[in-house]
Coordinates of C-alpha atoms in Angstrom, one line a residue:
X439 CA -54.4 70.9 76.6
X440 CA -58.1 70.3 75.8
X441 CA -59.8 72.2 73.0
X442 CA -63.3 73.4 74.3
X443 CA -66.2 75.5 72.8
X444 CA -66.7 78.9 74.3
X445 CA -69.0 82.1 73.9
X446 CA -67.1 85.4 73.1
X447 CA -69.9 87.6 74.5
X448 CA -69.3 86.2 78.0
X449 CA -65.6 87.0 78.3
X450 CA -63.6 90.2 79.0
X451 CA -60.5 91.7 77.4
X452 CA -58.1 90.0 79.9
X453 CA -59.7 86.7 79.1
X454 CA -59.4 87.4 75.4
X455 CA -55.7 88.1 75.7
X456 CA -55.2 85.0 77.8
X457 CA -57.0 82.9 75.3
X458 CA -55.0 84.3 72.5
X459 CA -51.7 83.2 74.2
X460 CA -53.2 79.7 74.7
X461 CA -54.3 79.5 71.0
X462 CA -50.7 80.2 69.9
X463 CA -49.6 77.3 71.9
X464 CA -52.4 75.1 70.5
X465 CA -51.4 75.9 66.9
X466 CA -47.8 75.0 67.5
X467 CA -48.6 71.5 69.0
X468 CA -51.5 70.7 66.7
X469 CA -54.9 69.9 68.0
X470 CA -56.0 66.2 67.8
X471 CA -52.4 65.1 67.0
X472 CA -49.3 64.3 68.9
X473 CA -45.7 64.1 68.2
X474 CA -45.7 60.5 69.2
X475 CA -48.4 59.7 66.7
X476 CA -46.4 61.5 64.0
X477 CA -43.3 59.6 65.1
X478 CA -45.3 56.4 65.0
X479 CA -46.5 57.3 61.5
X480 CA -42.9 57.9 60.4
X481 CA -41.9 54.5 61.9
X482 CA -44.8 52.8 60.1
X483 CA -43.8 54.5 56.8
X484 CA -40.2 53.3 57.3
X485 CA -41.5 49.9 58.2
X486 CA -43.5 49.9 55.0
X487 CA -40.3 50.9 53.1
X488 CA -38.5 48.0 54.9
X489 CA -41.3 45.7 53.8
X490 CA -41.0 47.0 50.3
X491 CA -37.3 46.3 50.5
X492 CA -38.1 42.8 51.9
X493 CA -40.5 42.4 49.0
X494 CA -37.7 43.4 46.6
X495 CA -35.5 41.0 48.4
X496 CA -38.1 38.3 48.1
X497 CA -38.6 39.1 44.5
X498 CA -34.8 38.8 44.0
X499 CA -34.9 35.5 45.8
X500 CA -37.8 34.4 43.5
X501 CA -35.8 35.5 40.5
X502 CA -32.9 33.3 41.8
X503 CA -35.3 30.5 42.2
X504 CA -36.4 31.1 38.7
X505 CA -32.8 30.9 37.7
X506 CA -32.6 27.6 39.6
X507 CA -35.6 26.4 37.7
X508 CA -33.9 27.3 34.4
X509 CA -30.9 25.2 35.6
X510 CA -33.2 22.4 36.4
X511 CA -34.7 22.6 32.9
X512 CA -31.2 22.6 31.6
X513 CA -30.3 19.6 33.6
X514 CA -33.5 17.9 32.4
X515 CA -32.6 18.7 28.8
X516 CA -29.0 17.3 29.5
X517 CA -30.4 14.1 30.9
X518 CA -32.8 13.9 28.0
X519 CA -29.9 14.2 25.7
X520 CA -28.0 11.5 27.5
X521 CA -30.9 9.1 27.4
X522 CA -31.5 9.8 23.8
X523 CA -27.9 9.1 23.1
X524 CA -28.1 5.8 25.0
X525 CA -31.2 4.7 23.3
X526 CA -29.8 5.6 19.9
X527 CA -26.6 3.7 20.7
X528 CA -28.5 0.6 21.9
X529 CA -30.9 0.6 18.8
X530 CA -28.0 1.2 16.4
X531 CA -26.1 -1.7 17.8
X532 CA -29.2 -4.0 17.5
X533 CA -29.9 -3.0 14.0
X534 CA -26.4 -3.5 12.7
X535 CA -26.1 -6.8 14.4
X536 CA -23.0 -5.7 16.2
X537 CA -22.3 -8.1 19.2
X538 CA -19.9 -6.0 21.3
X539 CA -19.2 -9.0 23.6
X540 CA -17.2 -10.5 20.7
X541 CA -14.6 -7.7 20.9
X542 CA -13.0 -5.9 17.9
X543 CA -9.7 -6.4 16.2
X544 CA -6.9 -4.5 18.0
X545 CA -4.5 -4.3 15.1
X546 CA -5.1 -4.2 11.4
X547 CA -4.2 -7.5 9.9
X548 CA -4.7 -9.3 13.2
X549 CA -7.6 -11.2 14.7
X550 CA -6.3 -10.7 18.2
X551 CA -8.9 -9.3 20.6
X552 CA -11.8 -11.1 18.9
X553 CA -13.4 -14.0 20.8
X554 CA -10.0 -14.8 22.5
X555 CA -11.7 -15.9 25.7
X556 CA -14.6 -17.9 24.4
X557 CA -15.3 -20.7 26.8
X558 CA -18.3 -23.1 27.1
X559 CA -18.9 -26.0 29.3
X560 CA -22.4 -27.3 29.8
X561 CA -24.2 -30.7 29.8
X562 CA -26.2 -31.4 26.6
X563 CA -29.2 -33.5 27.6
X564 CA -30.2 -34.1 24.0
X565 CA -31.3 -37.8 23.8
X566 CA -28.4 -38.7 21.4
X567 CA -25.8 -36.7 23.3
X568 CA -26.1 -37.0 27.1
X569 CA -22.6 -35.5 27.6
X570 CA -20.9 -32.2 28.5
X571 CA -20.0 -30.0 25.7
X572 CA -16.5 -28.3 26.3
X573 CA -14.8 -25.7 24.1
X574 CA -12.1 -23.4 25.2
X575 CA -10.6 -20.8 22.8
X576 CA -7.6 -18.6 23.8
X577 CA -5.1 -16.3 22.2
X578 CA -1.4 -16.5 23.1
X579 CA 1.5 -14.9 21.2
X580 CA 0.8 -15.4 17.5
X581 CA -1.7 -18.3 17.8
X582 CA -5.4 -18.8 18.5
X583 CA -5.8 -22.1 20.2
X584 CA -8.8 -24.4 20.7
X585 CA -9.1 -27.2 23.2
X586 CA -12.5 -29.0 22.9
X587 CA -14.2 -32.4 23.0
X588 CA -16.3 -32.1 19.9
X589 CA -19.6 -32.5 21.7
X590 CA -22.2 -30.1 20.3
X591 CA -23.9 -27.5 22.5
X592 CA -27.3 -27.7 20.9
X593 CA -30.0 -30.3 20.3
X594 CA -29.2 -32.9 17.6
X595 CA -31.1 -35.4 15.5
X596 CA -31.3 -39.1 16.4
X597 CA -28.0 -41.0 16.2
X598 CA -27.4 -43.8 15.4
X599 CA -30.1 -43.8 12.7
X600 CA -30.9 -46.0 9.7
X601 CA -28.6 -44.0 7.3
X602 CA -25.9 -43.2 9.9
X603 CA -25.0 -46.0 12.3
X604 CA -22.6 -44.0 14.4
X605 CA -22.9 -42.7 17.9
X606 CA -21.9 -39.2 19.0
X607 CA -18.7 -39.5 21.2
X608 CA -16.1 -37.3 22.7
X609 CA -13.0 -36.7 20.6
X610 CA -9.8 -34.9 21.4
X611 CA -9.7 -31.6 19.6
X612 CA -6.5 -29.5 20.0
X613 CA -5.6 -27.1 17.2
X614 CA -3.9 -23.8 16.7
X615 CA -4.5 -21.1 14.1
X616 CA -2.6 -18.0 13.3
X617 CA -3.7 -14.6 14.7
X618 CA -2.3 -12.8 11.7
X619 CA -3.8 -14.6 8.7
X620 CA -2.4 -13.6 5.2
X621 CA -4.6 -14.0 2.1
X622 CA -3.0 -15.5 -1.0
X623 CA -4.1 -16.0 -4.6
X624 CA -4.0 -19.8 -4.1
X625 CA -7.0 -21.9 -3.0
X626 CA -5.9 -24.8 -0.8
X627 CA -8.5 -27.7 -0.7
X628 CA -9.1 -29.2 2.7
X629 CA -11.5 -31.7 4.2
X630 CA -11.3 -35.4 5.0
X631 CA -7.8 -36.7 5.5
X632 CA -6.4 -33.3 4.5
X633 CA -7.8 -31.8 7.6
X634 CA -10.8 -29.8 8.7
X635 CA -11.5 -26.5 6.9
X636 CA -12.3 -25.0 10.3
X637 CA -14.1 -25.3 13.6
X638 CA -17.3 -23.7 14.9
X639 CA -16.9 -22.0 18.2
X640 CA -18.5 -24.9 20.0
X641 CA -15.5 -27.1 19.1
X642 CA -17.4 -29.0 16.3
X643 CA -15.4 -29.4 13.0
X644 CA -16.5 -28.3 9.5
X645 CA -16.1 -31.0 6.9
X646 CA -18.4 -30.3 4.0
X647 CA -17.2 -33.2 1.7
X648 CA -18.1 -36.8 2.1
X649 CA -16.3 -40.2 1.7
X650 CA -19.2 -41.4 -0.6
X651 CA -18.6 -42.0 -4.4
X652 CA -19.8 -43.7 -7.5
X653 CA -17.9 -45.2 -10.4
X654 CA -18.5 -43.9 -14.0
X655 CA -21.3 -46.4 -14.6
X656 CA -23.1 -45.4 -11.5
X657 CA -23.7 -49.1 -10.8
X658 CA -21.2 -49.2 -8.0
X659 CA -21.6 -46.5 -5.3
X660 CA -20.6 -46.5 -1.6
X661 CA -21.0 -43.9 1.2
X662 CA -17.6 -44.8 2.6
X663 CA -14.1 -45.3 1.1
X664 CA -14.3 -42.6 -1.6
X665 CA -12.9 -45.0 -4.3
X666 CA -15.0 -43.8 -7.3
X667 CA -14.5 -40.9 -9.6
X668 CA -17.7 -39.1 -8.7
X669 CA -17.9 -37.6 -5.1
X670 CA -21.4 -37.8 -3.6
X671 CA -22.7 -34.6 -1.9
X672 CA -24.2 -34.9 1.6
X673 CA -26.7 -32.0 0.9
X674 CA -28.8 -30.8 -2.0
X675 CA -29.5 -34.2 -3.5
X676 CA -32.1 -36.9 -2.9
X677 CA -30.4 -40.0 -4.4
X678 CA -28.4 -40.9 -1.2
X679 CA -29.2 -40.5 2.4
X680 CA -26.3 -39.6 4.8
X681 CA -28.6 -39.4 7.8
X682 CA -27.9 -35.7 8.5
X683 CA -30.0 -33.9 11.0
X684 CA -31.6 -30.3 11.0
X685 CA -28.1 -28.9 11.8
X686 CA -26.9 -30.3 8.5
X687 CA -24.6 -32.6 10.5
X688 CA -24.0 -36.3 11.2
X689 CA -21.5 -38.6 12.8
X690 CA -18.3 -40.2 11.5
X691 CA -17.3 -43.7 12.5
X692 CA -14.9 -42.4 15.2
X693 CA -17.9 -40.6 16.8
X694 CA -17.1 -37.1 15.5
X695 CA -20.2 -35.0 15.1
X696 CA -19.5 -32.6 12.2
X697 CA -21.2 -30.0 10.0
X698 CA -21.7 -30.3 6.2
X699 CA -23.7 -27.1 6.1
X700 CA -25.4 -24.4 8.1
X701 CA -25.2 -25.3 11.8
X702 CA -28.7 -24.1 12.5
X703 CA -28.8 -25.0 16.2
X704 CA -25.6 -23.2 17.0
X705 CA -26.6 -20.1 14.9
X706 CA -29.9 -19.9 16.9
X707 CA -28.0 -19.9 20.1
X708 CA -25.6 -17.2 18.9
X709 CA -28.0 -14.9 17.1
X710 CA -31.2 -15.6 19.0
X711 CA -32.7 -16.4 15.5
X712 CA -32.4 -12.8 14.4
X713 CA -31.2 -11.4 11.1
X714 CA -27.7 -10.4 12.2
X715 CA -24.2 -10.9 11.0
X716 CA -23.0 -13.8 13.2
X717 CA -19.4 -14.9 13.6
X718 CA -19.6 -18.7 14.2
X719 CA -16.0 -20.0 13.9
X720 CA -12.6 -19.8 12.5
X721 CA -11.1 -21.3 9.3
X722 CA -7.9 -23.3 9.2
X723 CA -6.0 -20.2 7.8
X724 CA -7.1 -18.0 10.7
X725 CA -9.8 -16.0 9.0
X726 CA -13.3 -15.7 10.5
X727 CA -16.4 -17.6 9.4
X728 CA -19.9 -16.0 9.4
X729 CA -23.3 -17.5 8.9
X730 CA -25.7 -16.7 6.2
X731 CA -25.9 -12.9 6.4
X732 CA -23.5 -10.2 5.3
X733 CA -23.6 -6.5 4.3
X734 CA -25.2 -5.9 0.8
X735 CA -22.3 -3.5 0.3
X736 CA -19.1 -5.3 1.4
X737 CA -17.4 -2.0 2.3
X738 CA -20.4 -0.3 4.1
X739 CA -21.5 -1.4 7.6
X740 CA -24.5 0.8 7.3
X741 CA -25.9 -1.2 4.3
X742 CA -28.7 -3.7 4.7
X743 CA -27.9 -7.3 5.5
X744 CA -28.6 -9.9 2.9
X745 CA -28.3 -13.7 2.7
X746 CA -25.0 -14.4 0.9
X747 CA -25.0 -16.5 -2.3
X748 CA -22.3 -18.8 -3.3
X749 CA -20.9 -18.4 -6.9
X750 CA -21.2 -22.0 -8.0
X751 CA -23.6 -23.1 -10.8
X752 CA -24.5 -26.5 -12.2
X753 CA -22.3 -27.4 -15.1
X754 CA -23.8 -26.8 -18.6
X755 CA -21.6 -29.4 -20.4
X756 CA -22.1 -32.8 -18.6
X757 CA -19.2 -35.2 -19.0
X758 CA -19.9 -38.3 -21.0
X759 CA -18.2 -40.4 -18.2
X760 CA -20.7 -39.2 -15.6
X761 CA -23.4 -41.6 -14.3
X762 CA -26.7 -41.0 -16.1
X763 CA -28.5 -37.8 -15.1
X764 CA -31.8 -39.7 -15.4
X765 CA -30.7 -41.8 -12.4
X766 CA -28.6 -39.2 -10.5
X767 CA -29.8 -35.6 -11.1
X768 CA -27.4 -32.9 -11.6
X769 CA -26.2 -31.7 -8.1
X770 CA -25.7 -35.2 -6.8
X771 CA -21.9 -35.1 -7.2
X772 CA -19.4 -32.5 -6.3
X773 CA -18.2 -32.5 -10.0
X774 CA -21.7 -31.3 -11.0
X775 CA -20.8 -27.8 -9.8
X776 CA -18.5 -25.2 -11.2
X777 CA -17.3 -21.8 -9.9
X778 CA -18.6 -19.0 -12.1
X779 CA -17.0 -15.7 -10.9
X780 CA -19.6 -12.9 -10.3
X781 CA -22.6 -15.2 -10.4
X782 CA -22.9 -14.9 -6.6
X783 CA -21.5 -12.8 -3.8
X784 CA -18.4 -14.9 -3.0
X785 CA -15.2 -16.4 -4.4
X786 CA -14.4 -20.1 -5.0
X787 CA -13.8 -20.6 -1.3
X788 CA -17.0 -19.0 -0.3
X789 CA -15.3 -15.9 1.0
X790 CA -14.8 -12.3 0.3
X791 CA -13.1 -9.2 1.7
X792 CA -15.2 -6.6 3.6
X793 CA -16.2 -5.0 6.8
X794 CA -17.8 -6.9 9.7
X795 CA -18.9 -5.9 13.2
X796 CA -15.7 -7.3 14.7
X797 CA -13.5 -6.0 11.9
X798 CA -14.7 -2.5 11.0
X799 CA -11.5 -1.8 8.9
X800 CA -12.3 -4.9 6.8
X801 CA -11.0 -8.4 6.6
X802 CA -11.1 -11.5 4.4
X803 CA -13.8 -13.8 5.7
X804 CA -15.8 -16.9 4.8
X805 CA -19.6 -17.7 4.9
X806 CA -21.8 -20.7 5.5
X807 CA -24.5 -20.3 2.9
X808 CA -27.8 -21.9 2.0
X809 CA -26.5 -22.4 -1.5
X810 CA -23.7 -24.6 -2.7
X811 CA -21.0 -25.1 -1.5
X812 CA -22.8 -24.6 1.9
X813 CA -19.4 -24.4 3.8
X814 CA -16.0 -23.5 2.2
X815 CA -14.2 -26.5 0.7
X816 CA -10.9 -24.6 0.5
X817 CA -9.1 -21.6 2.1
X818 CA -7.4 -18.7 0.6
X819 CA -5.1 -17.9 3.4
X820 CA -1.5 -19.0 3.9
X821 CA -1.3 -22.4 5.8

């Protein structure tokens, strides 16, 4: 029904009564509005409530997403922790000089598990070698075995040379050392005809003494035969030239290339010329040999590395039978040196007990040193 304007002066009583009835109807239905509009408004309100619910639902989803973000942060922290651990482990290994590829001892008192599968076979094109270096170490039962040809795996000096007329040749090396070495209180001297004091991993033998000697007068000296009373040293003296190269090695008449002192070329290959504790070989009694560096505290693998010093000193009282020191300075002969306990880091066989990267529980072991005796001349283990 339409709401119109009207003039009360122009209508009669009947019209007024009719209009009153119509007005009652208009008030009930509401002028300018409809139930459908009201219903529509109610739907819209409900829709807004649903939208609000959806918003709440969306907020909940966002809250879940925030939780996922937290998980992501947690995962990131976890990954960061793993990376940190890896980096720390790698750095620690480098600093301590620990070469994990060497392995570690499986049982206390045994060297089994350490370098039991060391194998090398490669052509050495050094001018004085021109041959393949072969060395094969293995462990079986109670023995560590080496089969090699004695050819070095690094560059050498020139051989033959004026002071050493011998040519590097292949030799048959086949030895077996115990896997369970036992230290004794006795020092057993080795070298020369008594046998090598040990072998470097490349299959080259360690033989620090020489066959050179002088008689008491010093007028009769020879670099072969070892017939005099005074044994000539290969290193640390300037009176005699044995033709050694930068690896402190030279060649015997049978073609055996061998070390009298620090095997620099091999050490450079093993340690990449870094200051690390480097296992370079095995002694005849089965104990390991390290080169130059050891822990400053023998019982602490976290202590700094230092160059080990032998405990030999030049004699103070020179024998009256010795050739003149004005001709042959002290240090020329082996008899010029005496062991003075506590004057260096090592015992009379250039060894000590202590921890190493391969033997964290500790083991008796030897050192190649820059000071006399350079390599051990004796062993303390049971033979």
